[in-house]
mmCIF file of C-alpha atoms and ligand atoms in Angstrom:
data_model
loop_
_atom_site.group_PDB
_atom_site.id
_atom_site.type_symbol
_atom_site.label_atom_id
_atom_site.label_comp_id
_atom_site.label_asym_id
_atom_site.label_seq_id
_atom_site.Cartn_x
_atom_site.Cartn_y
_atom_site.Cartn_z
ATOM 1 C CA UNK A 1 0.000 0.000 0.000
ATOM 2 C CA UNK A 2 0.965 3.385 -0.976
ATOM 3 C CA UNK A 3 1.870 6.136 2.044
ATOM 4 C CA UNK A 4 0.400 8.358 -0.154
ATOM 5 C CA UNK A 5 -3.544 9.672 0.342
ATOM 6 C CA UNK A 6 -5.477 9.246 -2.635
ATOM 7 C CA UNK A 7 -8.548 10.895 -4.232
ATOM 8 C CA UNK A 8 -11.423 8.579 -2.659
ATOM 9 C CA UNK A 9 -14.154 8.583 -5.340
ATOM 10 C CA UNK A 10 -16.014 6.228 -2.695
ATOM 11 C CA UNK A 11 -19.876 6.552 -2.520
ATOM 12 C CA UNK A 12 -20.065 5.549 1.293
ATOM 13 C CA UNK A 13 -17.847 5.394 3.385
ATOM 14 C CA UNK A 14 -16.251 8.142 1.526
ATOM 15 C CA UNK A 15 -13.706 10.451 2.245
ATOM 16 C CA UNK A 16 -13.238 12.689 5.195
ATOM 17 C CA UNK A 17 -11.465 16.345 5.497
ATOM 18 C CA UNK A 18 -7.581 15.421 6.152
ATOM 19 C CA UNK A 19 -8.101 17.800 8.984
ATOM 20 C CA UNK A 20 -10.465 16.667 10.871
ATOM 21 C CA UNK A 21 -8.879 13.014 10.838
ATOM 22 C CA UNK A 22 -5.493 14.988 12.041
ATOM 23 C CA UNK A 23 -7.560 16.295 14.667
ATOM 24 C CA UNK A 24 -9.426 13.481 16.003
ATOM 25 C CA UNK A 25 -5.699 11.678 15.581
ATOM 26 C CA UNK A 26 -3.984 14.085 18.124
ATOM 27 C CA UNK A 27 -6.829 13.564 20.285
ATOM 28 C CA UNK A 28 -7.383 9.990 20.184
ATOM 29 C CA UNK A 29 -5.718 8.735 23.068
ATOM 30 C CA UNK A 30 -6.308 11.806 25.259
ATOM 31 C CA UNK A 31 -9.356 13.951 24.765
ATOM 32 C CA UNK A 32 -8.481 17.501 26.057
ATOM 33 C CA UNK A 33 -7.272 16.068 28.845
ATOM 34 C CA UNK A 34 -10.077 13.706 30.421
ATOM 35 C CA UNK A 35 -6.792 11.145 30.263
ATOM 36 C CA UNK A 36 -9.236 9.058 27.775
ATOM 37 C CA UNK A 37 -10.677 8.750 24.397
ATOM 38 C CA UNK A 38 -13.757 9.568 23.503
ATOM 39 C CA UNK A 39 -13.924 5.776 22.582
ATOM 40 C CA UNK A 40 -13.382 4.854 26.185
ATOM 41 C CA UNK A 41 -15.760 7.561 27.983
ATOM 42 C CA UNK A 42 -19.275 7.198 29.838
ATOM 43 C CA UNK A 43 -22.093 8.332 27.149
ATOM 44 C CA UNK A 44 -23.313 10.081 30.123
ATOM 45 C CA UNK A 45 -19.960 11.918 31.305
ATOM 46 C CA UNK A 46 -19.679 15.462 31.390
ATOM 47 C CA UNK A 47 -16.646 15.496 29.173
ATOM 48 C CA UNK A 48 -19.038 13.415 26.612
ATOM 49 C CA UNK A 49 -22.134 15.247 27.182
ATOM 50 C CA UNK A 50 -20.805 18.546 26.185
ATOM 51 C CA UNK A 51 -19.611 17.204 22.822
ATOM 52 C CA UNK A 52 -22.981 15.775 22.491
ATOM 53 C CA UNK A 53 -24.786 18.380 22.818
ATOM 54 C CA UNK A 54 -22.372 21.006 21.117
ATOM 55 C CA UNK A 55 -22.459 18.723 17.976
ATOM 56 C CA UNK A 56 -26.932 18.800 17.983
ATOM 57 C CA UNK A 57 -26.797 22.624 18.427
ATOM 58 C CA UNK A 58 -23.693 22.953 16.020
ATOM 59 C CA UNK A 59 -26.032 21.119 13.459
ATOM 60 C CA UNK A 60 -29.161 23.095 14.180
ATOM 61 C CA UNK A 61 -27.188 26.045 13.520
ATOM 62 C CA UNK A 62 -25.875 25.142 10.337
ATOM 63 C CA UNK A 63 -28.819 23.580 8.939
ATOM 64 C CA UNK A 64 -30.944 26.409 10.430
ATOM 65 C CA UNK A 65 -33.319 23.704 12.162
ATOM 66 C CA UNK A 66 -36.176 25.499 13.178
ATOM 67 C CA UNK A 67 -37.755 24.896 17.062
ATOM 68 C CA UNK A 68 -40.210 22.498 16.252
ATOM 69 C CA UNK A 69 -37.677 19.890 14.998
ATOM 70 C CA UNK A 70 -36.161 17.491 17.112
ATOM 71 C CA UNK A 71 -32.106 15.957 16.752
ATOM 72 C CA UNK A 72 -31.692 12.390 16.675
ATOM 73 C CA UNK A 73 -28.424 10.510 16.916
ATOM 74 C CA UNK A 74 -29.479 6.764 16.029
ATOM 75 C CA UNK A 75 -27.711 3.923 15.286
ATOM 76 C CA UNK A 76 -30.763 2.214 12.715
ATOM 77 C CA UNK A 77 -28.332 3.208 9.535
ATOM 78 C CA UNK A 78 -30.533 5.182 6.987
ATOM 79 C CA UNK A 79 -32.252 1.655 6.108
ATOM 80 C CA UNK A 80 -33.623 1.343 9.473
ATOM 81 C CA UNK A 81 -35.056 4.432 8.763
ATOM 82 C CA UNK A 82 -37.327 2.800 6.042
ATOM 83 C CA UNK A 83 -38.955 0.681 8.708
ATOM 84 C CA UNK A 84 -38.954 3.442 11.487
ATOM 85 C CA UNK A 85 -40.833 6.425 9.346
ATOM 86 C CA UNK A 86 -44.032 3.920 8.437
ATOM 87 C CA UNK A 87 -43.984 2.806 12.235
ATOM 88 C CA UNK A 88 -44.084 6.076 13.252
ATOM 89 C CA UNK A 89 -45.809 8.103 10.989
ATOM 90 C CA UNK A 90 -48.150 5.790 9.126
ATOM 91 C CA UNK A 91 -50.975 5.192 11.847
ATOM 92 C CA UNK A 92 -52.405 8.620 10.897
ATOM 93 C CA UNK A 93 -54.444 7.315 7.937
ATOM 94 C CA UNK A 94 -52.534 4.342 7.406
ATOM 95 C CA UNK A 95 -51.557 5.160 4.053
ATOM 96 C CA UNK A 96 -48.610 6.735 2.579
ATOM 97 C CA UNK A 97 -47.223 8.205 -0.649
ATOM 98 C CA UNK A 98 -43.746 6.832 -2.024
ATOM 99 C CA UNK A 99 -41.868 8.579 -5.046
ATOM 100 C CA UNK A 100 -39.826 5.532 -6.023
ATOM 101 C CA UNK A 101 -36.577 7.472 -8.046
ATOM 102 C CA UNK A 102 -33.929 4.780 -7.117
ATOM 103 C CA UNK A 103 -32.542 1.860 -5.320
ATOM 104 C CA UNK A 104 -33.264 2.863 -1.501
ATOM 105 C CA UNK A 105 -36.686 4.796 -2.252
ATOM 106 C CA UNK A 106 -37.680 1.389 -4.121
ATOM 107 C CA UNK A 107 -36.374 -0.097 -0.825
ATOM 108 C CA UNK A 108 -38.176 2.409 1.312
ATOM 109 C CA UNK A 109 -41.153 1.598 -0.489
ATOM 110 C CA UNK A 110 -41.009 -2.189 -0.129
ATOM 111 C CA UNK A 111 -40.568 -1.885 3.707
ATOM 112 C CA UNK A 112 -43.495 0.588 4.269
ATOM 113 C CA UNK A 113 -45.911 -2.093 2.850
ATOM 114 C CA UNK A 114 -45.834 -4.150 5.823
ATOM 115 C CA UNK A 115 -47.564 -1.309 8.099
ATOM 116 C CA UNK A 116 -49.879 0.124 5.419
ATOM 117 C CA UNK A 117 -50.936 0.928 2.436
ATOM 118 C CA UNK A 118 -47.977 2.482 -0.296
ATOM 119 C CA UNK A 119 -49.427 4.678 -3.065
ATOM 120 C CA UNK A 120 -46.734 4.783 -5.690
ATOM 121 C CA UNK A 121 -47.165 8.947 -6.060
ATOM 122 C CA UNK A 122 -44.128 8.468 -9.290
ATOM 123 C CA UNK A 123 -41.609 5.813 -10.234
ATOM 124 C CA UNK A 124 -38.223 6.362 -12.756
ATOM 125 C CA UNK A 125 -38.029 2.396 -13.211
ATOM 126 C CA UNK A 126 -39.176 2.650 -16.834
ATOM 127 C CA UNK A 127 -35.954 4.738 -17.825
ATOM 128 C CA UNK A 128 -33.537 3.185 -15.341
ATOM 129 C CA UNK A 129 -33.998 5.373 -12.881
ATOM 130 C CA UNK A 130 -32.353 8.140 -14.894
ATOM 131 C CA UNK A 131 -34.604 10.979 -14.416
ATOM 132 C CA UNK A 132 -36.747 12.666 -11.636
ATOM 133 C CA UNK A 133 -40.031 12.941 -12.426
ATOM 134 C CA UNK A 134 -41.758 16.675 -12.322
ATOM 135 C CA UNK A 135 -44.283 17.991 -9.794
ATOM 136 C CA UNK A 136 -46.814 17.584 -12.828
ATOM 137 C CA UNK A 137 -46.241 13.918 -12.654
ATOM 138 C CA UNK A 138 -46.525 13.193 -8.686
ATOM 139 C CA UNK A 139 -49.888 10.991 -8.284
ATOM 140 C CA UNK A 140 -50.837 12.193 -4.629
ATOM 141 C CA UNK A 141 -53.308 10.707 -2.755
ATOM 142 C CA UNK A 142 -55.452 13.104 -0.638
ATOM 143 C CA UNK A 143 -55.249 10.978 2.802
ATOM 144 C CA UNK A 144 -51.722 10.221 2.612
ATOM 145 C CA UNK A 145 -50.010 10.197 5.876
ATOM 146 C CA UNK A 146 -46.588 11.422 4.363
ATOM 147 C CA UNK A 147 -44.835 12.198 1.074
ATOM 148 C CA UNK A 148 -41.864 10.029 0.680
ATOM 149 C CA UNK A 149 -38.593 10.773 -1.499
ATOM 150 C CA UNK A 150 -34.904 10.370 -1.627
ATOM 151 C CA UNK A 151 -32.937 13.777 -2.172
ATOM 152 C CA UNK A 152 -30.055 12.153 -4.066
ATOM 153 C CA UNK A 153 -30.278 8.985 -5.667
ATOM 154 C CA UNK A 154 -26.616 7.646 -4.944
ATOM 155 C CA UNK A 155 -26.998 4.525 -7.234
ATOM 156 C CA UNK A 156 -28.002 6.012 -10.421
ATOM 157 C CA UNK A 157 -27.113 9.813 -9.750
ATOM 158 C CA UNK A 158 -29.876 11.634 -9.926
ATOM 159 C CA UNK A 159 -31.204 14.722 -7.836
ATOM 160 C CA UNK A 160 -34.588 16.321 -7.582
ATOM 161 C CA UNK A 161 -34.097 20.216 -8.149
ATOM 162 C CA UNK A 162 -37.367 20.932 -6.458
ATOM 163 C CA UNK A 163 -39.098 20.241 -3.245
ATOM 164 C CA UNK A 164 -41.841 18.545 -4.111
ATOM 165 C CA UNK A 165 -45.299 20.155 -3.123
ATOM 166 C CA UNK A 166 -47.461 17.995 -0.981
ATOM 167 C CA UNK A 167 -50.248 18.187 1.386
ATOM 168 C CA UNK A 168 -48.543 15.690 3.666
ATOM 169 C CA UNK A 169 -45.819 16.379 5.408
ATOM 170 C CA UNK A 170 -42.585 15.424 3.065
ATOM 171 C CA UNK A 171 -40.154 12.525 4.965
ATOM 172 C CA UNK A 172 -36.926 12.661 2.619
ATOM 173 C CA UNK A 173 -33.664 10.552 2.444
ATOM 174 C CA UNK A 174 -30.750 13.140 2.199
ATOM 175 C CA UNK A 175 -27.612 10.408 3.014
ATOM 176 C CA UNK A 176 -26.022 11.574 -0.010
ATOM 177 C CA UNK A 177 -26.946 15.070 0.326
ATOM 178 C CA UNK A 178 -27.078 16.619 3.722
ATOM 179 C CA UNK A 179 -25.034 19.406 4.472
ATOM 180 C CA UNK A 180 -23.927 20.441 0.564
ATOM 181 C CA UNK A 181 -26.698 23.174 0.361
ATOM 182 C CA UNK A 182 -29.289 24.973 2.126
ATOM 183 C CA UNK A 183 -32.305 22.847 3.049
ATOM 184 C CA UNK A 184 -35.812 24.891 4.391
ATOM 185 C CA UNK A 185 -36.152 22.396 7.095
ATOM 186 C CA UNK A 186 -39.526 24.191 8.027
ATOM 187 C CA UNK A 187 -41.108 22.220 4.680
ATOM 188 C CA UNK A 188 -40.243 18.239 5.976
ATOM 189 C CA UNK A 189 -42.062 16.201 8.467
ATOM 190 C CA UNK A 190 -38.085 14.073 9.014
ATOM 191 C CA UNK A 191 -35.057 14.911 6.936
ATOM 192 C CA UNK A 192 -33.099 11.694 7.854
ATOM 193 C CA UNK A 193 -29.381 10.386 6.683
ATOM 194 C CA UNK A 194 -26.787 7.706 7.262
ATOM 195 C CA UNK A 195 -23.635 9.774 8.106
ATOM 196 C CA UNK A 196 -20.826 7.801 6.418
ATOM 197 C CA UNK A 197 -21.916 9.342 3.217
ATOM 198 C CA UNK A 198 -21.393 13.279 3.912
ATOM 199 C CA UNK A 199 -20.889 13.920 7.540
ATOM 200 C CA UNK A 200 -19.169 11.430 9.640
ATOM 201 C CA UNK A 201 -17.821 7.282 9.866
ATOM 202 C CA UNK A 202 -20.424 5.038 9.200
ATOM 203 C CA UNK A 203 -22.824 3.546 12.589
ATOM 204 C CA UNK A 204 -24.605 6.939 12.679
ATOM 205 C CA UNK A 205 -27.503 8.177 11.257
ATOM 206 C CA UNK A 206 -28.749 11.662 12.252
ATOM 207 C CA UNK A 207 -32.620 12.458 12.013
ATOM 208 C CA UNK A 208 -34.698 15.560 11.909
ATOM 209 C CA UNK A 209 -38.039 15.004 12.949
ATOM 210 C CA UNK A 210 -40.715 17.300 13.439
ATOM 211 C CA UNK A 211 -41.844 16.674 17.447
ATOM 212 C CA UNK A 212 -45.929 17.128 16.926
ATOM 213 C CA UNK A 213 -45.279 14.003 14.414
ATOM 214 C CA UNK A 214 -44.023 11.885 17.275
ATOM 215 C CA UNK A 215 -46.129 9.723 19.756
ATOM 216 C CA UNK A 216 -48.853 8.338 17.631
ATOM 217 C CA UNK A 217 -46.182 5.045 16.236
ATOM 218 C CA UNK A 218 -48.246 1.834 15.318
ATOM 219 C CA UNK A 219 -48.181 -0.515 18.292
ATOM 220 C CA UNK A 220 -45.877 -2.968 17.083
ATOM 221 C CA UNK A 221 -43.149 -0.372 17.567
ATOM 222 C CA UNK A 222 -39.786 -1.504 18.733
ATOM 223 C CA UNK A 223 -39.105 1.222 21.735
ATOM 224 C CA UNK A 224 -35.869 1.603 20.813
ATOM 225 C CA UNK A 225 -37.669 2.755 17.095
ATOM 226 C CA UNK A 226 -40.070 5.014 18.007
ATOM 227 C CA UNK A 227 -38.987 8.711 17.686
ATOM 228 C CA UNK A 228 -41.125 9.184 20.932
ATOM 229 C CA UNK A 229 -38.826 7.852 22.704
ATOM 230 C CA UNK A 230 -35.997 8.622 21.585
ATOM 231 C CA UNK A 231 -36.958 12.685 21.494
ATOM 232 C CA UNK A 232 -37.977 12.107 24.984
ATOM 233 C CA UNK A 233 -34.540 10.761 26.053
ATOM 234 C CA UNK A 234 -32.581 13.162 23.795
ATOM 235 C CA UNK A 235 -31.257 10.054 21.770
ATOM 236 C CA UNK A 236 -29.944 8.639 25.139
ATOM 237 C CA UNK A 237 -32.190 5.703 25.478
ATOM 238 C CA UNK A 238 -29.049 3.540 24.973
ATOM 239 C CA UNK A 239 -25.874 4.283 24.247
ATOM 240 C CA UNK A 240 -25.830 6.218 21.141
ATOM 241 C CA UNK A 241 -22.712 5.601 18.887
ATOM 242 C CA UNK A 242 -20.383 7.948 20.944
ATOM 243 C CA UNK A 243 -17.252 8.320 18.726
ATOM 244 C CA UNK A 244 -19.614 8.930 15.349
ATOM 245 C CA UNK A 245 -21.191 11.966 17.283
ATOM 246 C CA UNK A 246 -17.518 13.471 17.996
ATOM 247 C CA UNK A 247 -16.304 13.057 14.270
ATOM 248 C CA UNK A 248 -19.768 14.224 13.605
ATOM 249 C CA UNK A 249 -18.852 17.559 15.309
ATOM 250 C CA UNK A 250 -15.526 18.027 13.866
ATOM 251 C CA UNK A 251 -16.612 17.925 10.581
ATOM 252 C CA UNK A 252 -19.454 20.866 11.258
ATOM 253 C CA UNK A 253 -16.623 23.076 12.576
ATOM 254 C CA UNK A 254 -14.743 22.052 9.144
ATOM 255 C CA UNK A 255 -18.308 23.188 7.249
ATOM 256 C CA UNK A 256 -18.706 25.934 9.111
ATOM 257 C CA UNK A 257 -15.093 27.382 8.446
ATOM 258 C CA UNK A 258 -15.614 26.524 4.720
ATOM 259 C CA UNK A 259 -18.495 29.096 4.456
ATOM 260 C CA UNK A 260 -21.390 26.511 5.703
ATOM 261 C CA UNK A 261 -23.968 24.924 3.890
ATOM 262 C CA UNK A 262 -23.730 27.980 1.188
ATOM 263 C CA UNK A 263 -20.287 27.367 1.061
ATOM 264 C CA UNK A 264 -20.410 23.634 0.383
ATOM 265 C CA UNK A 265 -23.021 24.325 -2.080
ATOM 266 C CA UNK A 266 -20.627 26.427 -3.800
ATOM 267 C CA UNK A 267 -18.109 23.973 -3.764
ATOM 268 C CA UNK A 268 -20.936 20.955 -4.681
ATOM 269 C CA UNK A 269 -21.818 23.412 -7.985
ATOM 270 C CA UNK A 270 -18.012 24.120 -8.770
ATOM 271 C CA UNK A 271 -17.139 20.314 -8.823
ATOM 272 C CA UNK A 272 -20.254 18.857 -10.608
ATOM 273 C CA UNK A 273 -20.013 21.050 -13.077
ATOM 274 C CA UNK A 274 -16.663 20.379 -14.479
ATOM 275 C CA UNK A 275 -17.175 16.898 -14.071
ATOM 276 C CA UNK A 276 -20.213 17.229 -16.331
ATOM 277 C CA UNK A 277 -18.752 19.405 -18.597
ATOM 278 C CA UNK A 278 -15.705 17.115 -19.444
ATOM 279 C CA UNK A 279 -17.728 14.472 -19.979
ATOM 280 C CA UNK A 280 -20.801 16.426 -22.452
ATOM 281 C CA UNK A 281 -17.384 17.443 -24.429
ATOM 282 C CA UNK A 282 -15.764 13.936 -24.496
ATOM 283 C CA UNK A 283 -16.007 11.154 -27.381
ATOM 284 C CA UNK A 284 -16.213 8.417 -25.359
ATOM 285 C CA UNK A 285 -18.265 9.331 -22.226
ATOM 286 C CA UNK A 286 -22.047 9.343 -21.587
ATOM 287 C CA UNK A 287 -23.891 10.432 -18.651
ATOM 288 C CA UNK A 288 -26.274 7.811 -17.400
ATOM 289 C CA UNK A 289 -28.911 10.600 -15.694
ATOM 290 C CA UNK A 290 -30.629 12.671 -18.542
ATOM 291 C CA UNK A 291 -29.926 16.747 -17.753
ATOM 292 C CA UNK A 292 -32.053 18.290 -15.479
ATOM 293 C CA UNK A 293 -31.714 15.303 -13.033
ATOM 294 C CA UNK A 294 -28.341 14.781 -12.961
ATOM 295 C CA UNK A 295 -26.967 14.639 -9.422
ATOM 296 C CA UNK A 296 -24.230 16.872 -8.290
ATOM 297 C CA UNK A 297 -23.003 14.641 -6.084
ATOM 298 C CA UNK A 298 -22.719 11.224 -7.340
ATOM 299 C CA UNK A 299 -21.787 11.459 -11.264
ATOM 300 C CA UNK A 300 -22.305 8.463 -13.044
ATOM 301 C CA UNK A 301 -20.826 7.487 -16.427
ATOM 302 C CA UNK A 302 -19.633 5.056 -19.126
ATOM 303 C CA UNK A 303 -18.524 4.037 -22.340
ATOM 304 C CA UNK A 304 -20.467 1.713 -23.481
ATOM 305 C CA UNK A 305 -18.048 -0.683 -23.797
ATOM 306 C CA UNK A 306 -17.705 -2.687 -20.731
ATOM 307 C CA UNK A 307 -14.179 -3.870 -21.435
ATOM 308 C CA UNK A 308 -13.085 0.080 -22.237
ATOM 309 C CA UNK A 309 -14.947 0.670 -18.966
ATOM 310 C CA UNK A 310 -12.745 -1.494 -16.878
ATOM 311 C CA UNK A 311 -9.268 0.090 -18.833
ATOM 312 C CA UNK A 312 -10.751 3.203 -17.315
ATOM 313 C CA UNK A 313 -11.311 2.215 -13.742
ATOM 314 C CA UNK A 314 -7.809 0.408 -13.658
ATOM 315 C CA UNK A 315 -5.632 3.141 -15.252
ATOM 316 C CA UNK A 316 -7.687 5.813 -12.933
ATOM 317 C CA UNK A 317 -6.779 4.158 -9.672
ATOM 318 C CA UNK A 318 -3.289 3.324 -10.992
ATOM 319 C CA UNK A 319 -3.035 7.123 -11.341
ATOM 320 C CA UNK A 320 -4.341 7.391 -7.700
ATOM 321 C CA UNK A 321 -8.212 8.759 -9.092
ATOM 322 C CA UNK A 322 -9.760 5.091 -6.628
ATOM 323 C CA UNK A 323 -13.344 3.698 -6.543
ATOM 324 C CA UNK A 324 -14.708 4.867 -9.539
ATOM 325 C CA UNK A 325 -15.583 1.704 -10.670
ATOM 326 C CA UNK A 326 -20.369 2.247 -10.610
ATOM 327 C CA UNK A 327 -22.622 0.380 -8.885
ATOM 328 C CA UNK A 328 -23.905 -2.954 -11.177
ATOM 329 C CA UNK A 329 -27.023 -1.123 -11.477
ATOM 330 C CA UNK A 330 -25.774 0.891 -13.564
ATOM 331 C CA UNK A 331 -22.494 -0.490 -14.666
ATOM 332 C CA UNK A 332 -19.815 2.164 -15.927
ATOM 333 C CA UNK A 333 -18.561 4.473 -13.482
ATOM 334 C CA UNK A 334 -19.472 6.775 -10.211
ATOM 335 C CA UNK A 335 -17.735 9.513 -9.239
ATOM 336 C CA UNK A 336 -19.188 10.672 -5.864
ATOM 337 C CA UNK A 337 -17.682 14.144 -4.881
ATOM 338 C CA UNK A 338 -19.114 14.956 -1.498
ATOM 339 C CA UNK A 339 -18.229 17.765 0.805
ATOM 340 C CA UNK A 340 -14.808 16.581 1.729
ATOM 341 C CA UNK A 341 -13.447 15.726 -1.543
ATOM 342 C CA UNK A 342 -10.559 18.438 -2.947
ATOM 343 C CA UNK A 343 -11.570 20.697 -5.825
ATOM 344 C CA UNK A 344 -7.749 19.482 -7.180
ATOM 345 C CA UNK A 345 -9.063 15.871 -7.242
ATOM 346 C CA UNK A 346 -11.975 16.245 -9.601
ATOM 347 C CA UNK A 347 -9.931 19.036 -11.427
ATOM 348 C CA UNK A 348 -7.266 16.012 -11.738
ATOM 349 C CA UNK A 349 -9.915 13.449 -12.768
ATOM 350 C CA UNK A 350 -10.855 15.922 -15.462
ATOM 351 C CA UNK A 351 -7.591 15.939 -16.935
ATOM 352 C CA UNK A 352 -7.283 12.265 -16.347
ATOM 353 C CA UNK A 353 -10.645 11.424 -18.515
ATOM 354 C CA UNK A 354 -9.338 13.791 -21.151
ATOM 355 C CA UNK A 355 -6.622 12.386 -21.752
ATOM 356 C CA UNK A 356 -8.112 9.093 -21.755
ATOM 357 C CA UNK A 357 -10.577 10.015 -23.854
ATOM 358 C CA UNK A 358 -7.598 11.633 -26.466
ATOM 359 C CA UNK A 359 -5.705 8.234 -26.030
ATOM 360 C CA UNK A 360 -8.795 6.176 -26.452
ATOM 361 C CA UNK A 361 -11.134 7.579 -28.612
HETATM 362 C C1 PLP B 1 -26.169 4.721 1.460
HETATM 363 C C2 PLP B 1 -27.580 5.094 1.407
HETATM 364 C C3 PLP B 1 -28.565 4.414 2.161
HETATM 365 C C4 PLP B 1 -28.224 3.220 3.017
HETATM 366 O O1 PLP B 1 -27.556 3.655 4.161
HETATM 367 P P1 PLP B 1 -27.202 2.651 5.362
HETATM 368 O O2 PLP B 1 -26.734 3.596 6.422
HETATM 369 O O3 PLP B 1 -26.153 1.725 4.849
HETATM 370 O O4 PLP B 1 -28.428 1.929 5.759
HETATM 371 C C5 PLP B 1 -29.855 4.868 2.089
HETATM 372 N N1 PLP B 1 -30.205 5.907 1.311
HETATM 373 C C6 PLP B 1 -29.296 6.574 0.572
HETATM 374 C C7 PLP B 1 -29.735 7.732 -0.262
HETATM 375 C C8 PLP B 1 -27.960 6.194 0.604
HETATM 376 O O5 PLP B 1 -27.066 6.846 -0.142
#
């Protein structure tokens, strides 16, 4: 293995700001001297509790959560989530709206039918999942209990550009997209998102939830899954994943020097858009998500050619460009170019695929 750190085109785990690792490195053994890690420490120390709650108000800052909104830390991973919202949130009518654009909102979907009824409001399947559907299109159901959708559709890399408009309250799955622009948190009913995606090591997943939406969960609810609970206990009905929350918090003070959510947006915009542009002015490359839809976070791509595909992949991660290799969904290639990676890698990975598209086509 190389000493060398390379440009992580990872879609989850994915790569981390080198200095926030530094930091949690010079602090691993001793935390500001408790004489302990944060690995080691009581959930319910005072050295622990103030990083706890520092990282729930440093994220209500910087997403602007409004009062009414609750912080979760939970440990469910975003897929748990797909069982927790219908748990929770179903009872009301007992029916729910699901805009299937992808692999985990077709997921979501599936999971919600075992506590009540799924209206499919839109589904991409008929194009591959390479398009969003518009408001125009979204089959709503007047007595829906929610309005599921996934922000960012890290499979097939697609994004909606709209919030979609709904009676219901809207439940979304940002994992691939929190914290890389402004959200109006005011609009959803529970933002929620696996961190190991945008924010933090994977075996956290942070949830938003409006608090007048808790307490009404079907009986069949798990304690440990009903956001009841856990809003009532501030996340501490168990140990919540201690060291996630820290790394959690170092990477919102490396968001919030880097001009916040506007500033990552900036940077989101800045990235996508000379991936995208390489590849529009390349002979070899298409996009797999039509424009309009295309995500600006996970860019997927290929060739056509499956074997001139896998020439790509290789020669990129001999040349240090690693993980580009897309999910067999959509075969090709994925680029995913969250918060934390460099401008200078996806400015090298343009010059890489030009060249390779010179060489090759
Ligand atoms: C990765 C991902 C998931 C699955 O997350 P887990 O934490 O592994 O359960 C769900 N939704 C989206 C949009 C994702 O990108």
């Amino acid at each position: 293995m190389s000493d060398q750190r390379v440009f992580n085109f990872s879609a989850g785990p994915s790569m981390l700001p080198v200095s926030v690792l530094e930091r949690a490195g010079s602090e691993i053994t001793n935390y500001r001297g408790s004489g302990m890690s944060v690995m080691e420490m009581s959930h319910r120390s005072k050295v622990f509790m103030k990083i706890f709650e520092e990282t729930q108000d440093k994220l209500r800052r910087l997403m602007n959560v409004p009062d009414s909104h609750k912080i979760l830390f939970l440990q469910t991973g975003a897929t748990g989530q797909f069982a927790m919202v219908p748990m929770n949130l179903m009872g009301t009518t007992g029916k729910a709206d699901y805009a299937v654009t992808g692999n985990f909102s077709n997921l979501a979907a599936k999971e919600a039918v075992k506590y009540g009824a799924v209206n499919i409001a839109a589904s991409s399947e008929d194009r591959n999942h390479s398009y969003i559907p518009a408001q125009s299109e979204l089959k709503l159901s007047d007595d829906a209990s929610y309005f599921y959708y996934c922000a960012n559709n890290t499979i097939y890399g697609t994004e909606w550009d709209y919030v979609p408009a709904t009676n219901a309250p809207l439940v979304c799955d940002m994992s691939s997209d929190i914290l890389s622009a402004p959200v109006d948190v005011s609009k959803y009913g529970v933002i929620f998102a696996g961190a190991q995606k945008n924010m933090a090591p994977a075996g956290l997943t942070v949830a938003i939830v409006r608090e007048d939406l808790a307490g009404h969960e079907l009986p069949c609810t798990p304690t440990i899954m009903s956001y009841k609970t856990m809003i009532d206990k501030d996340s501490m009905y168990n140990t919540p994943p201690c060291w996630c929350i820290y790394m959690l918090g170092l990477n919102l003070d490396w968001v919030a020097e880097n001009g916040g959510v506007e500033g990552m947006q900036k940077l989101r915009q800045l990235r996508s858009g000379m991936l995208y542009d390489v590849l529009d002015h390349s002979k070899l490359f298409q996009c797999h998500a039509q424009p309009g839809s295309r995500s600006s976070m996970n860019v997927t791509f290929r060739t056509g050619n499956e074997e001139l595909d896998a020439k790509f992949i290789q020669e990129a991660a001999e040349a240090g460009f690693v993980n580009l290799k897309g999910h067999r969904k959509t075969g090709g290639m994925r680029a995913s170019i969250y918060n934390a990676m460099p401008v200078e890698g996806v400015e090298r990975l343009c010059d890489f695929i030009r060249t390779f598209d010179k060489t090759n086509g």
